[in-house]
C-alpha positions in Angstrom: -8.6 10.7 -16.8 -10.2 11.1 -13.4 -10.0 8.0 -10.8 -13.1 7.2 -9.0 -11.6 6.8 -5.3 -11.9 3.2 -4.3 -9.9 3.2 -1.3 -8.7 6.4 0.1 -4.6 7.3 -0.5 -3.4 9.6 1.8 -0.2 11.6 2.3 1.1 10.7 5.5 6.0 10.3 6.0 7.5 6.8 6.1 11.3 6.8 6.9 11.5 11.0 7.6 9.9 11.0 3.4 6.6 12.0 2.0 4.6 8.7 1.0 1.4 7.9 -0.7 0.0 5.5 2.4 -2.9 3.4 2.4 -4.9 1.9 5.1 -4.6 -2.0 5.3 -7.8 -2.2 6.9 -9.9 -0.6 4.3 -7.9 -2.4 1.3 -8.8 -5.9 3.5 -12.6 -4.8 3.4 -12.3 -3.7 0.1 -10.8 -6.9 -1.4 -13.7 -9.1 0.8 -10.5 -11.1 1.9 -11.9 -14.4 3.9 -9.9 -14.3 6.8 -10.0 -11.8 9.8 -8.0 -8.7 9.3 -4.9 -9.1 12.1 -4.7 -12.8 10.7 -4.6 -12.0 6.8 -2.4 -8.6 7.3 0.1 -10.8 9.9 0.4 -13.2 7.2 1.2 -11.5 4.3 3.8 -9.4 5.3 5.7 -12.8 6.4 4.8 -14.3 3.3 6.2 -11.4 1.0 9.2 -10.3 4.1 7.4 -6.9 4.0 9.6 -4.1 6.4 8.0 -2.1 9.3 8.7 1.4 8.3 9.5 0.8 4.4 6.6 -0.7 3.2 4.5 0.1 5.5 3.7 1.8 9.2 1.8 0.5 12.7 -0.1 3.0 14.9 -1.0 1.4 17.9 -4.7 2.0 19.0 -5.8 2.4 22.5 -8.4 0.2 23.8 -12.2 1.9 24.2 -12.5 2.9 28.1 -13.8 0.5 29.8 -13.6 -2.4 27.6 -10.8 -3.7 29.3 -8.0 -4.9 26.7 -10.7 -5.3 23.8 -10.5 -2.6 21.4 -7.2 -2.2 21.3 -5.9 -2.9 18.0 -2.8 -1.9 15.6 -3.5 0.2 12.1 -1.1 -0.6 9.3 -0.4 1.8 6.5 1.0 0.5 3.8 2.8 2.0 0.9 1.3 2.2 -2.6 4.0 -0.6 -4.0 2.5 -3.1 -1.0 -1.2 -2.3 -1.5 -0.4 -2.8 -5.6 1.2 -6.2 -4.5 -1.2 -7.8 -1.8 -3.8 -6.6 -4.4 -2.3 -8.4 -6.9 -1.8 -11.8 -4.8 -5.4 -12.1 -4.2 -5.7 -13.3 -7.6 -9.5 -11.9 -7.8 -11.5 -9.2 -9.3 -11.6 -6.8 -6.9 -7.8 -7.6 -6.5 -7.0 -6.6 -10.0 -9.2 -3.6 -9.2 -7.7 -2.4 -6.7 -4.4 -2.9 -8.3 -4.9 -0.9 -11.6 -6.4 1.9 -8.8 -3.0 2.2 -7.8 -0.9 2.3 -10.9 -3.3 5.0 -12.0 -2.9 6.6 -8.3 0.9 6.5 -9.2 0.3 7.7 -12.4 -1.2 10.6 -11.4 1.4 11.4 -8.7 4.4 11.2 -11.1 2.3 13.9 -13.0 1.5 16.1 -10.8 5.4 15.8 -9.6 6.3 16.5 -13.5 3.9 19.3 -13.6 5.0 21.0 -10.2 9.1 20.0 -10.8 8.6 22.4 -14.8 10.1 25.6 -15.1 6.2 26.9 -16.2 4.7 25.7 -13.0 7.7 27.9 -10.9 8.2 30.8 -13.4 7.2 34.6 -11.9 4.0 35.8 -13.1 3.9 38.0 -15.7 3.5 41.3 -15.1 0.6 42.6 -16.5 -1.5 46.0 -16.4 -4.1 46.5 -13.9 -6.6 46.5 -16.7 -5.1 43.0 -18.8 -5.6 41.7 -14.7 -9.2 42.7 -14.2 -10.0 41.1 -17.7 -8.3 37.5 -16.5 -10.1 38.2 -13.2 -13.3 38.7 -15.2 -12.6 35.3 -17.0 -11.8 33.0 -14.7 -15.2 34.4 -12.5 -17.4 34.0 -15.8 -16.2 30.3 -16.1 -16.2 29.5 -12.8 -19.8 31.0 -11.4 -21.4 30.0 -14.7 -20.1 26.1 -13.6 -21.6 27.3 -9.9 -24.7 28.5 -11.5 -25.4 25.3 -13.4 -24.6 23.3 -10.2 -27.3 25.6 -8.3 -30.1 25.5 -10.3 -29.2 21.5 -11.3 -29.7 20.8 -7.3 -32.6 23.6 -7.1 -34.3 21.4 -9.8 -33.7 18.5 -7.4 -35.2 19.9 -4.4 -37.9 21.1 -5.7 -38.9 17.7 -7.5 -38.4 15.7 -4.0 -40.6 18.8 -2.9 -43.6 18.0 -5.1 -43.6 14.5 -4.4 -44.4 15.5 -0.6 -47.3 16.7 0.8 -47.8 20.4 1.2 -47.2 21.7 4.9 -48.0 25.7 5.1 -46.9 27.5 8.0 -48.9 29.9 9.9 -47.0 33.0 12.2 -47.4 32.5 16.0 -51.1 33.9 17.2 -52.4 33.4 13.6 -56.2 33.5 13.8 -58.8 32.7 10.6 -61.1 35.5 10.2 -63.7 32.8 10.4 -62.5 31.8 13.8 -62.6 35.6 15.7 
């Protein structure tokens, strides 16, 4: 199953460890929360005793020059476990959204990890003849231009349709002269 990305997870370290982060700011937009952002984030994380640097991360933002001390503004990042839950306290549509985004985002993650962490993900290749390599070679290009090729000629169809709907413009070379005209 393939997740449509709602709001961007990123890979970012929280604590010295790799994390799944999300940016609060996005998930505020993306959940049409009522309040102002600095208001509703501020809240929340006194609300649900949410800890700087376990559940989520600040990046301090420098103010535009010469907009005095506007612009300056902090970023959180939060972790996927406080995204699920602030989704989930919103007690709305987009809220339970968002929130069954991020189980599937985990879902996927603990996947991948069980894919990557299996002894068939880390075995050696197999050694093969230079003949049995060229044929896999072969293979894998066949599938993969033939997807390329649809793609192409898919998007050439495209263009071209956009392309009849406009007027025709024709293009003469530099010092063209009509023979009518000489």
């Amino acid at each position: 199953m393939k997740t449509i990305p709602l709001i961007p997870v990123t890979p970012g370290t929280l604590n010295g460890q790799t994390a799944q982060l999300v940016d609060a700011r996005l998930l505020h937009e993306f959940l049409g929360v009522g309040r102002d952002f600095t208001t509703w984030i501020k809240e929340r994380i006194a609300e649900f005793s949410f800890t700087d640097g376990e559940d989520f991360i600040t990046v301090s933002v420098p103010p535009i020059r010469g907009a005095g001390n506007r612009g300056k503004r902090v970023d959180y990042f939060l972790t996927l476990d406080m995204a699920k839950e602030l989704a989930m306290v919103e007690r709305t549509p987009k809220g339970r959204q968002a929130r069954r985004y991020f189980i599937d985002c985990e879902r996927q993650l603990y996947r991948l990890q069980q894919v990557q962490s299996s002894p068939a993900f880390n075995a050696r290749p197999v050694a093969l003849s230079r003949a049995e390599r060229q044929a896999v070679n072969r293979q894998a290009w066949a599938e993969v231009s033939g997807q390329a090729y649809a793609a192409f000629h898919q998007r050439r169809v495209e263009l071209l349709q956009d392309r009849a709907l406009q007027p025709a413009v024709v293009y003469l070379p530099y010092g063209f002269v009509p023979e009518w005209a000489k």
